XYZ file of C-alpha atoms in Angstrom:
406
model
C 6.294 4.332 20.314
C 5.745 5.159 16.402
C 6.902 3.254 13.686
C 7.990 4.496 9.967
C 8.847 2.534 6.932
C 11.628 3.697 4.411
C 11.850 2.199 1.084
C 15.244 2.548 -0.265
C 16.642 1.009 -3.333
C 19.940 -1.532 -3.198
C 22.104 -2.673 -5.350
C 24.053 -5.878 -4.410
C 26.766 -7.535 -6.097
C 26.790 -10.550 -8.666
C 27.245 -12.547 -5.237
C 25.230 -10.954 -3.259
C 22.123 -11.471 -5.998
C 23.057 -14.867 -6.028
C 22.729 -15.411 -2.192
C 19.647 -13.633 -2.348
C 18.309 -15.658 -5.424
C 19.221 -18.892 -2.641
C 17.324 -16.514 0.129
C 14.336 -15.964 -2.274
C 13.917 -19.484 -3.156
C 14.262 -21.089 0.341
C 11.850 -18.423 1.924
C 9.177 -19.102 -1.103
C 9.804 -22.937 -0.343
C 9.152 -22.622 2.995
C 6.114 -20.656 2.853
C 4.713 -23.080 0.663
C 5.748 -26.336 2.392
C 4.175 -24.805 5.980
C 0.783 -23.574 4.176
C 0.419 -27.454 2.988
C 1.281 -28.571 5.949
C -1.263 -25.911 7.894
C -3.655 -27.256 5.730
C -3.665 -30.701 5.348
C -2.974 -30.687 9.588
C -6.493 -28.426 9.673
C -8.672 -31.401 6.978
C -7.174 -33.849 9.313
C -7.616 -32.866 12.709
C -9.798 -29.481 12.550
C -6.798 -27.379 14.209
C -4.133 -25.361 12.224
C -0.340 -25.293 13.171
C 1.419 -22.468 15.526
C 4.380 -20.033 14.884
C 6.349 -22.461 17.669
C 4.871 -25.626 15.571
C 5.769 -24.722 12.408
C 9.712 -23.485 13.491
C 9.988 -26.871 15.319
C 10.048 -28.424 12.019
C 13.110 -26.789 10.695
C 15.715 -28.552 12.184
C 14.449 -32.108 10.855
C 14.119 -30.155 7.821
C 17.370 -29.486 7.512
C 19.094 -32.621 8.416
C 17.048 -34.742 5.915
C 18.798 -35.406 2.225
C 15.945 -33.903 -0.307
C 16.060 -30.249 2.118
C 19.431 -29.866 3.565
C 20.273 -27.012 1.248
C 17.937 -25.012 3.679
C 20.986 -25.074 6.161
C 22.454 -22.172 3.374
C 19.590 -19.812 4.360
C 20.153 -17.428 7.225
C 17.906 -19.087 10.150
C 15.791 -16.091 11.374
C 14.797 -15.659 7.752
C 13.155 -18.164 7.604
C 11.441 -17.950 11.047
C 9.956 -14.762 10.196
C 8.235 -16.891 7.654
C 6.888 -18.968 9.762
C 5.841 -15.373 11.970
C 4.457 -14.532 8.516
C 1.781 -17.257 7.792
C 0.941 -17.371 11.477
C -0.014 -13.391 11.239
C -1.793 -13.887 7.407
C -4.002 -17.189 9.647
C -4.595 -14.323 11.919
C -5.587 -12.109 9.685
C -7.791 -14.435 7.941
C -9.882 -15.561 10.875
C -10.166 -11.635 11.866
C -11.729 -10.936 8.804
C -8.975 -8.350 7.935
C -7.337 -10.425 5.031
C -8.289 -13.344 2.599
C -7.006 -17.173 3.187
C -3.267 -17.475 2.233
C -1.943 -18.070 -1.107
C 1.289 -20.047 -2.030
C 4.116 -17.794 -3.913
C 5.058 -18.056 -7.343
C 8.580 -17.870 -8.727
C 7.328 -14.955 -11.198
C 6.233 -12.445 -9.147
C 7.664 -10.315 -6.386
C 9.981 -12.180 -4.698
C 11.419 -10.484 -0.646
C 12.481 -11.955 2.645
C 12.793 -10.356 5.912
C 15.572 -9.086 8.878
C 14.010 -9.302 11.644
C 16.906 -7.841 13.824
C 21.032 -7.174 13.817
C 21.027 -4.754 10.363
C 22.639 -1.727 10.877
C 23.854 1.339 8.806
C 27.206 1.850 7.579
C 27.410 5.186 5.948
C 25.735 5.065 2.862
C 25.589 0.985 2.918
C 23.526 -1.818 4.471
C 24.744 -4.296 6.755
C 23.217 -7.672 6.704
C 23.705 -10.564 9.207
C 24.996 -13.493 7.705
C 26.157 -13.854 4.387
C 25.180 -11.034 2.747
C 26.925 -8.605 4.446
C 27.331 -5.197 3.422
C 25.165 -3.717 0.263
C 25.191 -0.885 -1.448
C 22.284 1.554 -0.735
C 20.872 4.814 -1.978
C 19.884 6.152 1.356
C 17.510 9.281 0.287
C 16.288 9.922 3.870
C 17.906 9.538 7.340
C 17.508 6.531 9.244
C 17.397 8.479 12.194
C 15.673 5.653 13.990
C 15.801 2.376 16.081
C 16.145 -0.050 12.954
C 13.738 -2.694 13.661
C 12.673 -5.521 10.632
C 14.312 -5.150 7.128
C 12.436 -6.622 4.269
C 14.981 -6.968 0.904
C 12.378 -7.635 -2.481
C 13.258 -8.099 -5.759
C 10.392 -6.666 -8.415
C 9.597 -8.601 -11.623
C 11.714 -5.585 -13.376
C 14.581 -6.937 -11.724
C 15.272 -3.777 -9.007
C 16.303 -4.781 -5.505
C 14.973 -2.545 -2.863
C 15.493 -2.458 0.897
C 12.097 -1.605 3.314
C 13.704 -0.586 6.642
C 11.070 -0.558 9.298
C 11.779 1.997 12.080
C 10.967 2.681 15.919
C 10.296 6.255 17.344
C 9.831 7.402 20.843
C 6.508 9.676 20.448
C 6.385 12.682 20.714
C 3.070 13.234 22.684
C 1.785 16.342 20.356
C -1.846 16.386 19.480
C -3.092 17.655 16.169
C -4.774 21.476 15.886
C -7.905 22.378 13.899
C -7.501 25.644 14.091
C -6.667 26.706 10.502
C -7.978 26.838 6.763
C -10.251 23.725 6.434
C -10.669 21.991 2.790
C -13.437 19.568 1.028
C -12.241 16.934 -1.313
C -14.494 15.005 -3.745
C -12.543 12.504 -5.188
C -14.217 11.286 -8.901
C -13.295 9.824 -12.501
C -13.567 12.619 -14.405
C -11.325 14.798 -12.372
C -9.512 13.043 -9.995
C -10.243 15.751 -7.457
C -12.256 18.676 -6.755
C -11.239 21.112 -3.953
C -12.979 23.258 -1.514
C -11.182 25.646 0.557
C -14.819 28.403 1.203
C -13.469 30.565 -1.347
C -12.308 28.634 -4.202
C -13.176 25.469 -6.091
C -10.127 23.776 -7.660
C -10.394 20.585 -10.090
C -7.408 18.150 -10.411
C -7.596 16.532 -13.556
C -7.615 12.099 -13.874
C -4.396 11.892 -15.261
C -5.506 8.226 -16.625
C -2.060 6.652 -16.179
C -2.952 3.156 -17.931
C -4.620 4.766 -20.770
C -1.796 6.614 -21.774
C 0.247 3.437 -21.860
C -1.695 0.959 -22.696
C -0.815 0.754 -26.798
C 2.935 0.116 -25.405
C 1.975 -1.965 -22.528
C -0.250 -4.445 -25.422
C 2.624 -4.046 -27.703
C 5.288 -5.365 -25.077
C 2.776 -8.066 -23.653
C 1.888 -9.394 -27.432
C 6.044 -9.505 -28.091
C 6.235 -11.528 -24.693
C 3.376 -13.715 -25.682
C 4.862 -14.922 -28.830
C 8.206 -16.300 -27.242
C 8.447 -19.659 -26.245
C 7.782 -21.135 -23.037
C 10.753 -21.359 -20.728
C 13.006 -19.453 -23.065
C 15.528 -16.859 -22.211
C 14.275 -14.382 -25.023
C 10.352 -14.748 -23.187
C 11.981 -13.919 -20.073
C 13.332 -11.084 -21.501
C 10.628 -9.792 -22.643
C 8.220 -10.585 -19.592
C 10.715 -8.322 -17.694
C 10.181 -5.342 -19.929
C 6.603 -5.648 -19.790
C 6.776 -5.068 -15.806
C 9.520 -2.400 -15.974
C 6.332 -0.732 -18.186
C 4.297 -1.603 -15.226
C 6.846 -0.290 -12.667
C 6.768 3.323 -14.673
C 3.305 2.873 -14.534
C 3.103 2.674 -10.702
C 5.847 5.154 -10.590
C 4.036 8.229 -12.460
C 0.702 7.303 -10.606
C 2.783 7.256 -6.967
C 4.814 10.689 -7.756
C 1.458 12.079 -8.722
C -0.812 10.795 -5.555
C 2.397 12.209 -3.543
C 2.695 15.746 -5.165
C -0.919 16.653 -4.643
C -1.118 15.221 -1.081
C 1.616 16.980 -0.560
C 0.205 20.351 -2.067
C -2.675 19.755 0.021
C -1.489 19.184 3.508
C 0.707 21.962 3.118
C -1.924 24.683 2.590
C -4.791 23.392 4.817
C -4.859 22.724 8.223
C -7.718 20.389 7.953
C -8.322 17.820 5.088
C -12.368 16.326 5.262
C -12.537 13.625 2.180
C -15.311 11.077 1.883
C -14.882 6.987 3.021
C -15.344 5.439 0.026
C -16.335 1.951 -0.060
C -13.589 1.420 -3.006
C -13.730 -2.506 -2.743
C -17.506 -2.006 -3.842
C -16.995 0.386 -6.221
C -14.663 -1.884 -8.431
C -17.303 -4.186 -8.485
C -18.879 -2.492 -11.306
C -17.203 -3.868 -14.399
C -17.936 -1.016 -16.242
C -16.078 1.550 -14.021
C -13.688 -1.236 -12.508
C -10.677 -0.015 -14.403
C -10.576 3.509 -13.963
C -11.396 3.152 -10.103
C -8.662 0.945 -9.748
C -5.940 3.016 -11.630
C -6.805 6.261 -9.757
C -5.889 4.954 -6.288
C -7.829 6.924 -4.131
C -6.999 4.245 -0.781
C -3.561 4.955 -1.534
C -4.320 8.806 -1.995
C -5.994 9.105 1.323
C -3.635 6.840 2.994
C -0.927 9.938 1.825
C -3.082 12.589 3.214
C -3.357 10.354 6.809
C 0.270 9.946 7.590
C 1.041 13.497 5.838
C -1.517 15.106 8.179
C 0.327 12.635 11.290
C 3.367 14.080 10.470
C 2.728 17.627 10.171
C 0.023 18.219 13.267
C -2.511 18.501 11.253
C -5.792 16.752 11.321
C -8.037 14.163 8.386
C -11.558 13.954 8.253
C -13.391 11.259 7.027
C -17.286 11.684 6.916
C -19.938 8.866 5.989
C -19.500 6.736 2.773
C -23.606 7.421 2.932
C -23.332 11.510 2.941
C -25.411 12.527 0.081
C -23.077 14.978 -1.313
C -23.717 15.191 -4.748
C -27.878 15.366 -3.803
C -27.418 18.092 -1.218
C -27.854 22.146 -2.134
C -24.900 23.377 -0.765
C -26.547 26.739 -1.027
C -30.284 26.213 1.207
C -29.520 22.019 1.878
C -32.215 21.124 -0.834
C -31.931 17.257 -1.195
C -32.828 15.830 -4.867
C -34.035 12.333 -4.415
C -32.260 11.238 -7.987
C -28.974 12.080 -9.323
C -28.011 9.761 -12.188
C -24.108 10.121 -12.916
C -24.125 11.219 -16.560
C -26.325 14.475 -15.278
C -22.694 16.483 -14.462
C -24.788 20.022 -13.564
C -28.432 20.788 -11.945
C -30.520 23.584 -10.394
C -31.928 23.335 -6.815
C -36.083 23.327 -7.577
C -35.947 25.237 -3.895
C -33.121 28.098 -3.960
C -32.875 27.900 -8.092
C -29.017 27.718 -7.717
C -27.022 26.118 -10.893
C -24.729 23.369 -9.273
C -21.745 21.900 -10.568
C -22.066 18.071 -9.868
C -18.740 17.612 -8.393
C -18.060 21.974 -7.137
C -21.525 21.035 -4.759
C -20.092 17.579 -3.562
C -16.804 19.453 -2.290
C -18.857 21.980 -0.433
C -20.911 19.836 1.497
C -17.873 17.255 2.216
C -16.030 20.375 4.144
C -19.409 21.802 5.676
C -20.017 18.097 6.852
C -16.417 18.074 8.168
C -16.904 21.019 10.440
C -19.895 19.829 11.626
C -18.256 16.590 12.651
C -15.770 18.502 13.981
C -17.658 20.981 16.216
C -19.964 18.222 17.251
C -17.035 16.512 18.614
C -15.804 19.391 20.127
C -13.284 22.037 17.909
C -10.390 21.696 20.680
C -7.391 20.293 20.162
C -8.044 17.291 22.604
C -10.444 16.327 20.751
C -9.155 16.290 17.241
C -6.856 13.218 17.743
C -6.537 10.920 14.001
C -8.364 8.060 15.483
C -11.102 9.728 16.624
C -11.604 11.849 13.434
C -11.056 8.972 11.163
C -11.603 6.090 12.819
C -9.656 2.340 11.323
C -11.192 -0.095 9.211
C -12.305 -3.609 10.699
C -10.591 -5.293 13.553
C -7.678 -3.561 15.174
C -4.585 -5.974 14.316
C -3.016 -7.191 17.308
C 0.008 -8.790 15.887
C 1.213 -6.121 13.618
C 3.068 -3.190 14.182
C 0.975 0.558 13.934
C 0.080 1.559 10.674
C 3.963 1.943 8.136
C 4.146 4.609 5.728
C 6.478 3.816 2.671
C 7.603 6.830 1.055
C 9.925 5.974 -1.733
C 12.250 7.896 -4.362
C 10.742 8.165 -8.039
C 12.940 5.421 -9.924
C 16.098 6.401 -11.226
C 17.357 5.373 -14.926
C-alpha cells in the first residue's frame, strides 16, 4: 500500500473557526499537560508514560471541575494526541527527532481526524461538530481517506492535509533514458548536466528580496503594545510576508523539479549533509533559504511517481576536485577560486560546470555497478533513507499544495 498527502485550503464558517479555535486550544492543552506529566513520571520513577497510559487519563480529566470543558472536544482528537507524543518519544529515543517541545498559542496551531471524514463534492465532512467545510479541492481525492490534519497558520489561513491510502501498483522504475548531474550551490542554485549541455539555475535569494519589507513590518509590530489588538494585527502581517515568502520559494523548488523529471529519465544529485552545512554562521542563511532537502525531496516523489529513478552519490565525492576531462584530483579547492586548469590534461574548468559532470558520471557508475536493469534500479536501493527506518509512521507523504490565492 502507498500513501499520498494533499494539502488543500478550507474555509470554515464564523462557527466553525470558533469550534476549531475550542479544538486548537484543547489539543495544545493536552499536549502540554501529557508532556509534564511524561516527564515528571520519567524524574520520578525512570519510565515514561504509554499511548494506553496517557488516554486512560482523559476520562478523570474530564469529569473534574478546572478541565471539564475538554468534554467539548471531539474525543479521537484528542487521542491522536496522545498517538502524537507517544510517536515524537519514539522518535526521540531512535535518534530520528529531538526531545518534545510544548506548543505555543502563537504559532501554527492543527489537530488531527484520524478516521470517519469523507468528501462531499467540493466540501469536507467532519465528524462531530464541525461538520461540513468548505474546500478548494485542486486535485482528486481519488483515494482511501485515511488521517485529516486541519491547521491554522499564523497568517490566519485554514488548510486541510488529507492523508491518503493506495493499493500499489507493483511497477519498478527504468534507467534506460537521458541521465542528468545536478550540483546544487549558492551562487546558482543549480547547475545541470545532461552530456551535452551545462545549464545554470540562478539563487533566486527569496529572503533578500524581502527582507527591507519583512524589517519594516517586524519594526511596526515591535512597537505595539503587548497584548494589544493593533500588535496582533500587525504580528499577522508580518507572517502573511513570511507565508509569500515560503510560497515563491515552494512554486520555484516545484517548477524546476518539475522541469527536471520531465526531461530526464535519471536524476543523480549529491547527499548533502545540510544540517552541517548551516552550521557555518557565515553561510547559515543562504543555505537555509535555498531548501535544497526540500528540493530533493521534490525530485524523490516526482521521480516515484513518474517511473523514473534518483540518484544520490556520497556526501564525500570530490566533485568540485575531480577533472572531469582525465580524473585529475587537486588536493585544494578553496570556495572563492570559482574556475581552474587541470596541471595534468590543462583543461579550464568551471567550478560548478566540472562538479555536475562528475555527479552524473558518478551516477552511472553507481548505477552500472549495481547492475543497469530495471530490477535493480528500485528508489531505496538507489537512494537509500536517512537514520532509523520509522516503525510507527506511515511511508514517506508528499504534500503538494496550490500557490496561495489572494
Amino acid at each position: 500500500m502507498k500513501h499520498k498527502a494533499v494539502k488543500v485550503r478550507i474555509y470554515p464558517t464564523l462557527e466553525q473557526t470558533q469550534i476549531l479555535a475550542q479544538h486548537f486550544g484543547c489539543a495544545r492543552w493536552w499536549w502540554n499537560y501529557a508532556l509534564n506529566q511524561c516527564i515528571e513520571t520519567y524524574q520520578e520513577t525512570g519510565k515514561g508514560l504509554t499511548q494506553s497510559a496517557l488516554n486512560s487519563m482523559l476520562p478523570k480529566l474530564k469529569k473534574e471541575e478546572e478541565t471539564e470543558w475538554l468534554k467539548d472536544c471531539y474525543s479521537q482528537i484528542l487521542q491522536s494526541v496522545s498517538l502524537n507524543l507517544s510517536r515524537a518519544y519514539q522518535n526521540f529515543f531512535e535518534g530520528r527527532a529531538k526531545y518534545p517541545k510544548f506548543k505555543s498559542y502563537h504559532h501554527r496551531q492543527s489537530i488531527q481526524y484520524p478516521q470517519n471524514v469523507k468528501q462531499v463534492g467540493n466540501r469536507l465532512k467532519f465528524p462531530g461538530k464541525l461538520g461540513i467545510v468548505k474546500a478548494v479541492i485542486h486535485r482528486p481525492l481519488d483515494g482511501e481517506i485515511k488521517t485529516v490534519t486541519v491547521s491554522r497558520d499564523p497568517s490566519g489561513k485554514y488548510y486541510a492535509s488529507v492523508l491518503m491510502e493506495y493499493e500499489s501498483k507493483g511497477t519498478k522504475p527504468s534507467t534506460n533514458g537521458k541521465v542528468i548531474g545536478i550540483d546544487l550551490g549558492i551562487k546558482d542554485f543549480a547547475i545541470t548536466y545532461d552530456g551535452e549541455k551545462t545549464s545554470k539555475f540562478g539563487n533566486p535569494k527569496h529572503i533578500a528580496r524581502s527582507e527591507k519589507k519583512l524589517a519594516k513590518k517586524q519594526r511596526i509590530a515591535a512597537r505595539k503594545k503587548k497584548g494589544s489588538n493593533k500588535r496582533r494585527k500587525a504580528r499577522r502581517i508580518v507572517a502573511k510576508v513570511y507565508e509569500r515568502i515560503g510560497n515563491v520559494r515552494q512554486d520555484y523548488l516545484h517548477k524546476l523539479s518539475r522541469k527536471i523529471v520531465d526531461q530526464n529519465q535519471v536524476v543523480v544529485v549529491e547527499n548533502l549533509n545540510v544540517k552541517g552545512m548551516v552550521r557555518n554562521h557565515k553561510l547559515a542563511k543562504a543555505i537555509s533559504d535555498l531548501s535544497w532537502g526540500t528540493f530533493v525531496n521534490f525530485l524523490s516523489y516526482k521521480c516515484e511517481k513518474e517511473g523514473k529513478v534518483l540518484v544520490e552519490i556520497n556526501r564525500w565525492f570530490p566533485s568540485s576536485k575531480t577533472c572531469s576531462n582525465c580524473h585529475y584530483r587537486i588536493k585544494e579547492l578553496p570556495l572563492d577560486v570559482r574556475t581552474w586548469t587541470c596541471p595534468s590534461c590543462g583543461t579550464c574548468h568551471d567550478r560548478d560546470g566540472n562538479a555536475a559532470k562528475n555527479i552524473r558520471a558518478e551516477g552511472i557508475r553507481m548505477l552500472s555497478s549495481s547492475g543497469t536493469g530495471e530490477d535493480n534500479a528500485s528508489g531505496e536501493e538507489v537512494r537509500p533513507r536517512r537514520g532509523r527506518p520509522s516503525k510507527l509512521r506511515h511511508s514517506s507523504v508528499k504534500l503538494e499544495a496550490p500557490a496561495s490565492t489572494k
